[in-house]
Short mmCIF file of C-alpha atoms in Angstrom, two decimals:
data_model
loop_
_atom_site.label_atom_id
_atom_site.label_comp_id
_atom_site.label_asym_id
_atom_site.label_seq_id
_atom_site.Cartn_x
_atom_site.Cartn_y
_atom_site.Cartn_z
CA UNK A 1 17.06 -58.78 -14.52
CA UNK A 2 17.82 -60.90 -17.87
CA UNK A 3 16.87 -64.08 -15.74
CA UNK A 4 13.84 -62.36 -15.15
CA UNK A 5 13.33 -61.85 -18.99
CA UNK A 6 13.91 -65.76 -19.44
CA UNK A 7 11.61 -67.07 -16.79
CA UNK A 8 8.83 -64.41 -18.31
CA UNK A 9 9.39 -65.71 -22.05
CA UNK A 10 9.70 -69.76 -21.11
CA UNK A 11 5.86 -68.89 -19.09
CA UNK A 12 4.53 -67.85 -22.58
CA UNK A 13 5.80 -70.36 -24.13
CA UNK A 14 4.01 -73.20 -22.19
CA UNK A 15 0.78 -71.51 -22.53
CA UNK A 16 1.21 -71.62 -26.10
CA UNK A 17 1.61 -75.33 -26.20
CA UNK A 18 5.95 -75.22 -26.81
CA UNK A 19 8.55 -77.23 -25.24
CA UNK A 20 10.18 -76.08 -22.18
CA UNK A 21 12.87 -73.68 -23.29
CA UNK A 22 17.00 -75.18 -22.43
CA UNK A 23 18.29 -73.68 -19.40
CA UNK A 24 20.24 -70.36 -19.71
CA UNK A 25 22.95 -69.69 -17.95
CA UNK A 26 24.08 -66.10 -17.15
CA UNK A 27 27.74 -65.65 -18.60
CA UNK A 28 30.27 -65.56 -15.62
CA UNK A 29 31.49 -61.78 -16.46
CA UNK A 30 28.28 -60.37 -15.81
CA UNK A 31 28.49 -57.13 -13.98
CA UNK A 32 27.78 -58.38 -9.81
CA UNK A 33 25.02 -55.57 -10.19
CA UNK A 34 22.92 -58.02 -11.94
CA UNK A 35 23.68 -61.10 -9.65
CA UNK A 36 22.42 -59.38 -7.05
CA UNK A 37 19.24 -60.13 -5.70
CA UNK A 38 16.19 -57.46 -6.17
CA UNK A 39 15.06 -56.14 -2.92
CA UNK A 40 11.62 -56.56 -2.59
CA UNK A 41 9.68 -53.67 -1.93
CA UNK A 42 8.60 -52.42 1.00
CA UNK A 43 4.53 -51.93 1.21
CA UNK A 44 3.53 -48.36 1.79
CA UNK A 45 1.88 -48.02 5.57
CA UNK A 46 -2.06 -47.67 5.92
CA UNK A 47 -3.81 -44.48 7.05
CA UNK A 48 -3.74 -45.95 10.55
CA UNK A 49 0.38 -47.07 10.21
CA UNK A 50 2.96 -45.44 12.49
CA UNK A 51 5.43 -43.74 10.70
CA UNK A 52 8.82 -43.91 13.13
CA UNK A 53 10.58 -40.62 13.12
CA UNK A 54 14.06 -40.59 13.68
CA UNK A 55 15.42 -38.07 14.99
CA UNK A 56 18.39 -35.37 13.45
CA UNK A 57 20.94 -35.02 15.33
CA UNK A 58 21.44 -31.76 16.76
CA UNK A 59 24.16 -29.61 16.69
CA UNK A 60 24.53 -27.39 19.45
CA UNK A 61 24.24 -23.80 18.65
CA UNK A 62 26.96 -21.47 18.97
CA UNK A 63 27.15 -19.18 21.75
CA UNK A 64 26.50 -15.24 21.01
CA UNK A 65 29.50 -13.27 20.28
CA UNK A 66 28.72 -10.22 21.87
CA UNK A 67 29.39 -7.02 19.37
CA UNK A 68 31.48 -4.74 20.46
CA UNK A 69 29.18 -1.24 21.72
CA UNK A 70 29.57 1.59 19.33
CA UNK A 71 28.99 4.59 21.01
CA UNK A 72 26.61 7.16 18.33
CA UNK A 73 28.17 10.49 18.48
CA UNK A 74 25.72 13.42 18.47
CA UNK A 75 25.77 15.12 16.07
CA UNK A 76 28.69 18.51 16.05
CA UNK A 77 26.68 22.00 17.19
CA UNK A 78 26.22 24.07 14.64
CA UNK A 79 29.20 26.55 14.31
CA UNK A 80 28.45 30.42 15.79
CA UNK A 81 30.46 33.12 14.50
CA UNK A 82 30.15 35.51 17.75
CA UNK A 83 28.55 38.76 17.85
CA UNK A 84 31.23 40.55 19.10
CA UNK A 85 34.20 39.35 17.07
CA UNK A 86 31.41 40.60 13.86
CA UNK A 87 31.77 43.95 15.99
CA UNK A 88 35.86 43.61 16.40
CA UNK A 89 36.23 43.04 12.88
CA UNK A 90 34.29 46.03 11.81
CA UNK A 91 36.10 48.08 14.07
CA UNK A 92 39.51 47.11 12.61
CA UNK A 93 38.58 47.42 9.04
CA UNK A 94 36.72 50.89 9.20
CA UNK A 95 37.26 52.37 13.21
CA UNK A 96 40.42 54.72 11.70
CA UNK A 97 38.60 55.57 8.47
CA UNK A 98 35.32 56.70 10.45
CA UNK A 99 37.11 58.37 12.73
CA UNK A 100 38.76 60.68 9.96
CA UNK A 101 36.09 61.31 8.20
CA UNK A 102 34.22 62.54 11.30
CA UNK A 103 37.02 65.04 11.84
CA UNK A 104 37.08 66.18 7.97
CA UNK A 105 33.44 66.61 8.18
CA UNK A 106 33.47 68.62 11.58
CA UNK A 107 36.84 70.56 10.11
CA UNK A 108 34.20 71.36 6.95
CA UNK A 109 31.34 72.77 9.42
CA UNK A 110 33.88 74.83 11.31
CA UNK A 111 34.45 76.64 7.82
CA UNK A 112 31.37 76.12 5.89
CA UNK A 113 28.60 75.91 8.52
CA UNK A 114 26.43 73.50 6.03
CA UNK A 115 24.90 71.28 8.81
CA UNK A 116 24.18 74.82 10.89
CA UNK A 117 22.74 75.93 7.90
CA UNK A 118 20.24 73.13 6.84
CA UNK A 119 19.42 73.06 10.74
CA UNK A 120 16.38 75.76 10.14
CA UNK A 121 14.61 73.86 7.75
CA UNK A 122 15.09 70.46 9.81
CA UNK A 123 13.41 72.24 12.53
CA UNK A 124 10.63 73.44 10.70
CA UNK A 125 9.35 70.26 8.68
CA UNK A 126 9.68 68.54 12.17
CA UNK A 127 6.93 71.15 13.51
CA UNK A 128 4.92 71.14 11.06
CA UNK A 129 4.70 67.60 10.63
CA UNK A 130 5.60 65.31 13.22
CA UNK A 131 7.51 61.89 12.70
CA UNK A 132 8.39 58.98 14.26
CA UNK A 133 12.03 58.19 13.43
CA UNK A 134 13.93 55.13 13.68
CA UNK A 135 16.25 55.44 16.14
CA UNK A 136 19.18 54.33 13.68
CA UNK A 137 17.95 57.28 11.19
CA UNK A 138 17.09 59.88 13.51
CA UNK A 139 18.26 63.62 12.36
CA UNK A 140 17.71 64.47 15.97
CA UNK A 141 20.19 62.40 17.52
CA UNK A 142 22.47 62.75 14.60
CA UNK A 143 22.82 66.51 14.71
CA UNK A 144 23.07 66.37 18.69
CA UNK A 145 25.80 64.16 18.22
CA UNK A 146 27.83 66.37 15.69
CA UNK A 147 27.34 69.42 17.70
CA UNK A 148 28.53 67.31 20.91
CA UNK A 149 31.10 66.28 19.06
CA UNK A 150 31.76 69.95 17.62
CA UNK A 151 32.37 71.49 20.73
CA UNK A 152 34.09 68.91 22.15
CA UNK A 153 36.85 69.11 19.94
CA UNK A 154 37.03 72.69 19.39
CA UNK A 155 37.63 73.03 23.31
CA UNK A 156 40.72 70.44 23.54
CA UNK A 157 43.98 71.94 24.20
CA UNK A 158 46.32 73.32 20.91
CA UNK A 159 47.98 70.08 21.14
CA UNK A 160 46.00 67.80 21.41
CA UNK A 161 45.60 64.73 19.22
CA UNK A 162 42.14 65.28 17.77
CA UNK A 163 42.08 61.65 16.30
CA UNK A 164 42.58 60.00 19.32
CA UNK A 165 39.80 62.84 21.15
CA UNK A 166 37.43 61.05 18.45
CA UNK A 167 38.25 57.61 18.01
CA UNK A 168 36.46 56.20 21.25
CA UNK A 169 33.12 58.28 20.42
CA UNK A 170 33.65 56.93 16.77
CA UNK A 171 34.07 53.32 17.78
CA UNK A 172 30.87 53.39 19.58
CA UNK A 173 28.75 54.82 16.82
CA UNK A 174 30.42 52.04 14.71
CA UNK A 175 29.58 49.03 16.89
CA UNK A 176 25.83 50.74 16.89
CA UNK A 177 25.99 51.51 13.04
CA UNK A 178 26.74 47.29 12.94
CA UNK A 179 24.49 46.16 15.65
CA UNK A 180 21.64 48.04 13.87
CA UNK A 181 22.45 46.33 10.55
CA UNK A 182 21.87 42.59 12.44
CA UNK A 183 18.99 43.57 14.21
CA UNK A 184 17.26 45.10 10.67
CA UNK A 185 18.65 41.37 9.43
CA UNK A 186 16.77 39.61 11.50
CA UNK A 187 14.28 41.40 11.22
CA UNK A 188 14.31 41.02 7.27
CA UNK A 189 14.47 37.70 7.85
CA UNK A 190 11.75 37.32 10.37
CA UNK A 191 9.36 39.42 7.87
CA UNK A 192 10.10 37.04 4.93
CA UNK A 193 8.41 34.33 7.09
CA UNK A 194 5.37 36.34 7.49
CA UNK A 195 5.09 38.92 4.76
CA UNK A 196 2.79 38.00 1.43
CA UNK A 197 4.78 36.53 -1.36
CA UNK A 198 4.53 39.99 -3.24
CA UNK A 199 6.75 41.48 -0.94
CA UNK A 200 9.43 38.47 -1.39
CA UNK A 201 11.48 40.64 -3.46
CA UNK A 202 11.69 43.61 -1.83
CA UNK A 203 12.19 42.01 1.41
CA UNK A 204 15.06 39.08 -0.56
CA UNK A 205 16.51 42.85 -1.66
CA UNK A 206 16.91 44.25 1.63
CA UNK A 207 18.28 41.22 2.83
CA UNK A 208 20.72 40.94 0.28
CA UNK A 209 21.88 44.38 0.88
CA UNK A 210 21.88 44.11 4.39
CA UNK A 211 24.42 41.26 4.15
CA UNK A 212 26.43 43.43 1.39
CA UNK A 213 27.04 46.41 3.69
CA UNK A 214 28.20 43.66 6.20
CA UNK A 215 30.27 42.25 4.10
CA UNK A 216 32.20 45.10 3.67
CA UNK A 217 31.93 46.49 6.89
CA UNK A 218 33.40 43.02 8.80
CA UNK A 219 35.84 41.30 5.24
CA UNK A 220 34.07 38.57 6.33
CA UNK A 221 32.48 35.66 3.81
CA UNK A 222 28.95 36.00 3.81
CA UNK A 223 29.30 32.02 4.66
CA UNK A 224 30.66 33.14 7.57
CA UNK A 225 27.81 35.94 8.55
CA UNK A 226 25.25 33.13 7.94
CA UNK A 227 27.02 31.46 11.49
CA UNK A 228 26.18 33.89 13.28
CA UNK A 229 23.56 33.00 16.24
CA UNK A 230 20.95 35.67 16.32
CA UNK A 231 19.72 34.65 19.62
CA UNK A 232 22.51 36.97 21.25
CA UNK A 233 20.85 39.76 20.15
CA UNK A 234 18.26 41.98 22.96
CA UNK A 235 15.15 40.59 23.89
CA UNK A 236 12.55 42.76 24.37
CA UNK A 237 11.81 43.04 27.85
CA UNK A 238 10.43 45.95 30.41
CA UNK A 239 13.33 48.25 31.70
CA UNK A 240 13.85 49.76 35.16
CA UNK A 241 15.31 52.53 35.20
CA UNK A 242 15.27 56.36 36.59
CA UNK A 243 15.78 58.71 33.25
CA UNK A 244 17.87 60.70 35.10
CA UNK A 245 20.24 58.93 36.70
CA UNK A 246 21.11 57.58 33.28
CA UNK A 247 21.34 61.60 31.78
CA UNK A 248 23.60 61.81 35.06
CA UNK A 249 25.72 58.53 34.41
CA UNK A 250 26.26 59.50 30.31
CA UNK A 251 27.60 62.93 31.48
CA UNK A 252 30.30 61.31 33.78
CA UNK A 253 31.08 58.32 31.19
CA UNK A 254 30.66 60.10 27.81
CA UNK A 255 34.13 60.60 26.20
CA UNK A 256 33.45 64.15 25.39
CA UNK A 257 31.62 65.06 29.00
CA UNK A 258 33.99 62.80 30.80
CA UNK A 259 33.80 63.48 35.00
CA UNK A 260 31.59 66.12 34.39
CA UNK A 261 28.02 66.47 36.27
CA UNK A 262 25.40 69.08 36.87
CA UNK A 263 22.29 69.36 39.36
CA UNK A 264 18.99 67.46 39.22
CA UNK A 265 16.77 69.87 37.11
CA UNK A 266 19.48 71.20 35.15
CA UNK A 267 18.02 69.38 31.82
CA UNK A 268 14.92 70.30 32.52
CA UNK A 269 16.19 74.30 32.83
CA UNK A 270 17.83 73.82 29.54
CA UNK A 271 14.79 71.97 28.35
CA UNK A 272 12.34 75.54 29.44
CA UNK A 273 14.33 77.67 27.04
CA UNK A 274 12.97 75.97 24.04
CA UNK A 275 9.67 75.98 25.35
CA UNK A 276 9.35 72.25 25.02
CA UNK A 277 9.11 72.79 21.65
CA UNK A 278 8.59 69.85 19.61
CA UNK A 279 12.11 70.04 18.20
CA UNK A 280 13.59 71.05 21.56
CA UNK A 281 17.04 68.76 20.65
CA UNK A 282 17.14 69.74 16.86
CA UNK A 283 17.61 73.67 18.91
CA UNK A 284 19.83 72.50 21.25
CA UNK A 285 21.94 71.26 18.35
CA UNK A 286 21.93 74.30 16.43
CA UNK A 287 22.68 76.32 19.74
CA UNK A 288 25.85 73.68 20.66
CA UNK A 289 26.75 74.49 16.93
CA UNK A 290 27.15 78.13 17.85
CA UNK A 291 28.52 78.01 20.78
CA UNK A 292 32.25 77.40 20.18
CA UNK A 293 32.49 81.06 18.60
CA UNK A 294 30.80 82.51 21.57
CA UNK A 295 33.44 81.28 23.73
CA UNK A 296 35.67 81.97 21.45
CA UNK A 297 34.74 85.68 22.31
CA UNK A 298 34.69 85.43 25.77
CA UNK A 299 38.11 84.50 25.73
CA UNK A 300 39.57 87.33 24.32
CA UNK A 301 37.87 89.15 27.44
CA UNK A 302 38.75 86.73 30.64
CA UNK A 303 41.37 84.10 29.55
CA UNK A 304 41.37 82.61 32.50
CA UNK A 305 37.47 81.84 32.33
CA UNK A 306 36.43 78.18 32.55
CA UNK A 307 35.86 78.08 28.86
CA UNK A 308 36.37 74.14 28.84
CA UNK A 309 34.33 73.69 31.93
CA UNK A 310 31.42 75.30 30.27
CA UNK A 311 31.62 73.51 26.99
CA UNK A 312 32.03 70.06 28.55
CA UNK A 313 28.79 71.03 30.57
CA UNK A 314 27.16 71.87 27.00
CA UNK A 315 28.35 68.62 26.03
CA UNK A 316 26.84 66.54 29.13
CA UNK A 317 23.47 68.41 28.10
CA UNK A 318 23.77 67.32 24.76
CA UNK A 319 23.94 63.84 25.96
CA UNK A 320 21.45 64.33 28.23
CA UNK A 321 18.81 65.13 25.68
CA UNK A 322 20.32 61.91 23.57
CA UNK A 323 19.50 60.04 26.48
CA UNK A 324 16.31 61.16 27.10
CA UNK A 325 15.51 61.05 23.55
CA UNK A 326 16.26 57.47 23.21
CA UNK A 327 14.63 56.29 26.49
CA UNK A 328 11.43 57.88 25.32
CA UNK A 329 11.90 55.60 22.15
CA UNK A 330 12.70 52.61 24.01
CA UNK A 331 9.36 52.50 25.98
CA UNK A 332 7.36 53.45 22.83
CA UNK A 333 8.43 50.41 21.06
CA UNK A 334 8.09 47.86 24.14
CA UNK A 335 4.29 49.10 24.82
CA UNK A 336 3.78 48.56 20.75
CA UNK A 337 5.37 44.97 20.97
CA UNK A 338 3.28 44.06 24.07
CA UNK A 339 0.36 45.55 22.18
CA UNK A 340 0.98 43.41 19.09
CA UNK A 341 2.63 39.77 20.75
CA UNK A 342 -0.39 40.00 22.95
CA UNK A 343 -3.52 40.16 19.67
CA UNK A 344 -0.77 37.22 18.24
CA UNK A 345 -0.94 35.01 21.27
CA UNK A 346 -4.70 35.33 21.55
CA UNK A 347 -4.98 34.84 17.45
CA UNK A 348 -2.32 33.09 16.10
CA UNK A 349 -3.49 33.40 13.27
CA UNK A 350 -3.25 37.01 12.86
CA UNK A 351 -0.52 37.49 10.44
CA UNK A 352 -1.07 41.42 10.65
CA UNK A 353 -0.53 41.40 14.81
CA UNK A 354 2.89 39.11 14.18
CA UNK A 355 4.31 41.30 11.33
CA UNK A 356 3.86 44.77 13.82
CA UNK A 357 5.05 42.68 16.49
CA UNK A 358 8.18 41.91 14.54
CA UNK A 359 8.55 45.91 13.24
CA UNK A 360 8.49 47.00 17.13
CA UNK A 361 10.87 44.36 18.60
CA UNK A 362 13.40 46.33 16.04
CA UNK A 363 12.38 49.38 17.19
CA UNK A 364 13.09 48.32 20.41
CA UNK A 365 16.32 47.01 19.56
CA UNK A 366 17.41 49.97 17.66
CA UNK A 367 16.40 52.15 20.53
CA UNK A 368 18.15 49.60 23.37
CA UNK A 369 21.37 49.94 21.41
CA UNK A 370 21.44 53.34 20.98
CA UNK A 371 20.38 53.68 24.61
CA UNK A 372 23.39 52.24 25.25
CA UNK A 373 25.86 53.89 22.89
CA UNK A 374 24.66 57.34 24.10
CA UNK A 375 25.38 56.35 27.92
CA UNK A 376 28.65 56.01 27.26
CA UNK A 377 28.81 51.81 28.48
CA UNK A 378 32.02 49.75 27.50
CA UNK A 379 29.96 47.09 26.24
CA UNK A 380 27.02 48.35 24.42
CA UNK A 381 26.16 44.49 23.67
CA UNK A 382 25.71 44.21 27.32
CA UNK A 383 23.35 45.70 30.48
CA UNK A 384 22.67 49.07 31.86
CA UNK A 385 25.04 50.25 34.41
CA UNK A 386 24.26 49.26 38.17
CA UNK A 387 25.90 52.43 40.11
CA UNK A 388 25.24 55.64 39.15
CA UNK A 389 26.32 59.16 40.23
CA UNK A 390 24.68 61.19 42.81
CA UNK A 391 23.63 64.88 41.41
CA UNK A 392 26.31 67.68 41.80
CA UNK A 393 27.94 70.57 39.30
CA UNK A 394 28.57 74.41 39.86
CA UNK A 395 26.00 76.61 40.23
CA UNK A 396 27.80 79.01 38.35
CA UNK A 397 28.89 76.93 35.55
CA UNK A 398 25.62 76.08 34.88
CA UNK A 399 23.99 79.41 34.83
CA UNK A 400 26.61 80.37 32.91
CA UNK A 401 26.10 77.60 30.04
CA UNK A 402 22.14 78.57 30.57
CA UNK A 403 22.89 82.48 29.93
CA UNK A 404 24.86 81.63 26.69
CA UNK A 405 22.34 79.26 25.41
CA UNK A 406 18.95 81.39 25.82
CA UNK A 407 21.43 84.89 24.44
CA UNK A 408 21.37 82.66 21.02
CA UNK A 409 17.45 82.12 20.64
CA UNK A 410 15.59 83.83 17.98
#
């Protein structure tokens, strides 16, 4: 480079008319850098130049590692409390208190005579003004069923264990009493889906209540209640059935009517002495309430009459009318729901047909279950009976019960 510099000023020089300038010598410790010749550069190639590529070398790619498969879980079902253990529970934490509380109560009418006393006016407001009941609040099948029960127990032996006489009758009331609490749940719950939002509250009210009464009836978290599957409970569906086969089986499987039977058109004999009056089963109840005393008398006249035959035929009547009483109730509600689900399917739209709909599937429910209870089934979660009993009973017995009854009529 500083040679360069030399040979550049020594040119000027000569065109300025000078001397030649004395050779310069580079000094031996210059740095080699500078000794070393420039490179001379390289022209750049034309538009029609071929630029050589050369090529990269390539690396050979790695093979896959194949990943290990991870088999995705689904995800855990949701956990379901049962129905039934809901119905176990209740029966362990209130099946001994019911079932002394239904004796102190009977024990009261035996000295006090309140429910045969408020029986008149019951009888009355039901002729005068007809009602449709809900089979879960109906007086009708609630004083039947305390003047079954009445008679029942006042006919057991001196010493016999009245508790125990009660506690299978009491249990299934209870497991009906819970059932009917679910089904008004879902119901609730169904409603709040389809209901305006002015009715929220009431409707958030009932539910809340609803799961209160639960609560206390099962000791169960309502965290717990929320698991249970509502799916299990009836469907509404079309039942087969002959009426009076099932009045037959309840009076062979009823606790209080057990192995006891009568002819075909004995209910319907006991049925002609009210007249089918309107509140034929509110007077059948008020004549089952009088009847203990009545045998009571005959006994002092023929102790060795079939006093407890008789009154476990009054009983198998009773349930008889319960029976009827709640299949008549069933088969109102399914013709409302088909009534109703029917407009819905054809207008889904209809908010009003879907909200009915929903009010007579519990009706239905309410009616299936009590169906049930009042047959006397193990299960009342379950399905009607497949075998029933052929018609029988004594002539005499039954005549007997029928003189009694019509001797008590206004």
């Amino acid at each position: 480079m500083l040679k360069r510099l030399l040979t550049g000023i020594s040119l000027l020089l000569l065109l300025a008319g000078c001397g030649p300038l004395p050779a310069w010598h580079l000094p031996a410790s210059a740095p080699a850098e500078e000794q070393m010749p420039e490179a001379e550069a390289t022209p750049a190639p034309g538009p029609s130049a071929a630029v050589e590529e050369i090529p990269l070398p390539v690396t050979p790619a790695a093979a896959p590692v194949p990943e290990p498969e991870v088999e995705v879980e689904p995800p855990p079902p949701r956990a379901v409390f049962p129905l039934a253990q809901a119905l176990r529970e209740a029966r362990y934490n209130l099946l001994e208190i019911q079932t002394v509380e239904s004796l102190q109560e009977l024990a009261g009418e035996h000295v006090e005579n309140r429910k045969l006393l408020l029986l008149p006016d019951i009888i009355s407001s039901l002729r005068s003004t007809p009602a449709q009941y809900w089979p879960d609040g109906d007086p009708r099948l609630r004083y039947l069923d305390d003047a079954i029960a009445y008679n029942y127990l006042l006919s057991l032996p001196d010493n016999a264990d009245m508790a125990r006489a009660r506690n299978s009758r009491a249990g299934q009331l209870l497991d009906y009493s819970q059932l009917a609490l679910w089904s008004r749940l879902a119901a609730v719950r169904e409603a709040i889906e389809l209901e305006d939002e002015a009715r929220l509250p009431d409707l958030r009210r009932e539910e809340n209540s609803l799961l209160m009464e639960l609560r206390l009836a099962t000791g169960l978290p309502t965290a717990e209640l929320e698991k249970i599957d509502f799916t299990t409970l009836a469907e509404v569906r079309p039942v087969a059935a002959d009426p009076a086969a099932l009045q037959r089986y309840a009076a062979m499987n009823r606790s209080e009517s057990a192995g006891t039977s009568f002819s075909a058109s004995f209910p319907e004999l006991v049925r002609k002495l009210y007249r089918f009056d309107r509140a034929a089963e509110l007077l059948l109840a008020e004549s089952l309430f009088r009847l203990p005393r009545k045998l009571d008398g005959l006994r002092l006249n023929d102790p060795a009459a079939d006093l407890r035959g008789i009154a476990a035929l009054a009983c198998a009547v009773g349930a008889a009318f319960e029976v009827e009483l709640d299949w008549r109730s069933l088969n109102r509600a399914y013709d409302e729901y088909r009534l109703h689900s029917l407009a819905a399917e054809v207008d889904p739209a209809n908010r009003s047909a879907r909200i009915k709909a929903n009010e007579a599937r519990l009706a239905w429910r309410l009616a299936w279950y009590r169906l049930l209870t009042d047959l006397g089934v193990p299960d009342i979660t379950g399905a009607l009976p497949e075998h029933f009993p052929a018609p029988g009973g004594e002539a005499k017995r039954e005549s007997r019960l029928l003189e009694l009854l019509d001797r008590q009529q206004p």
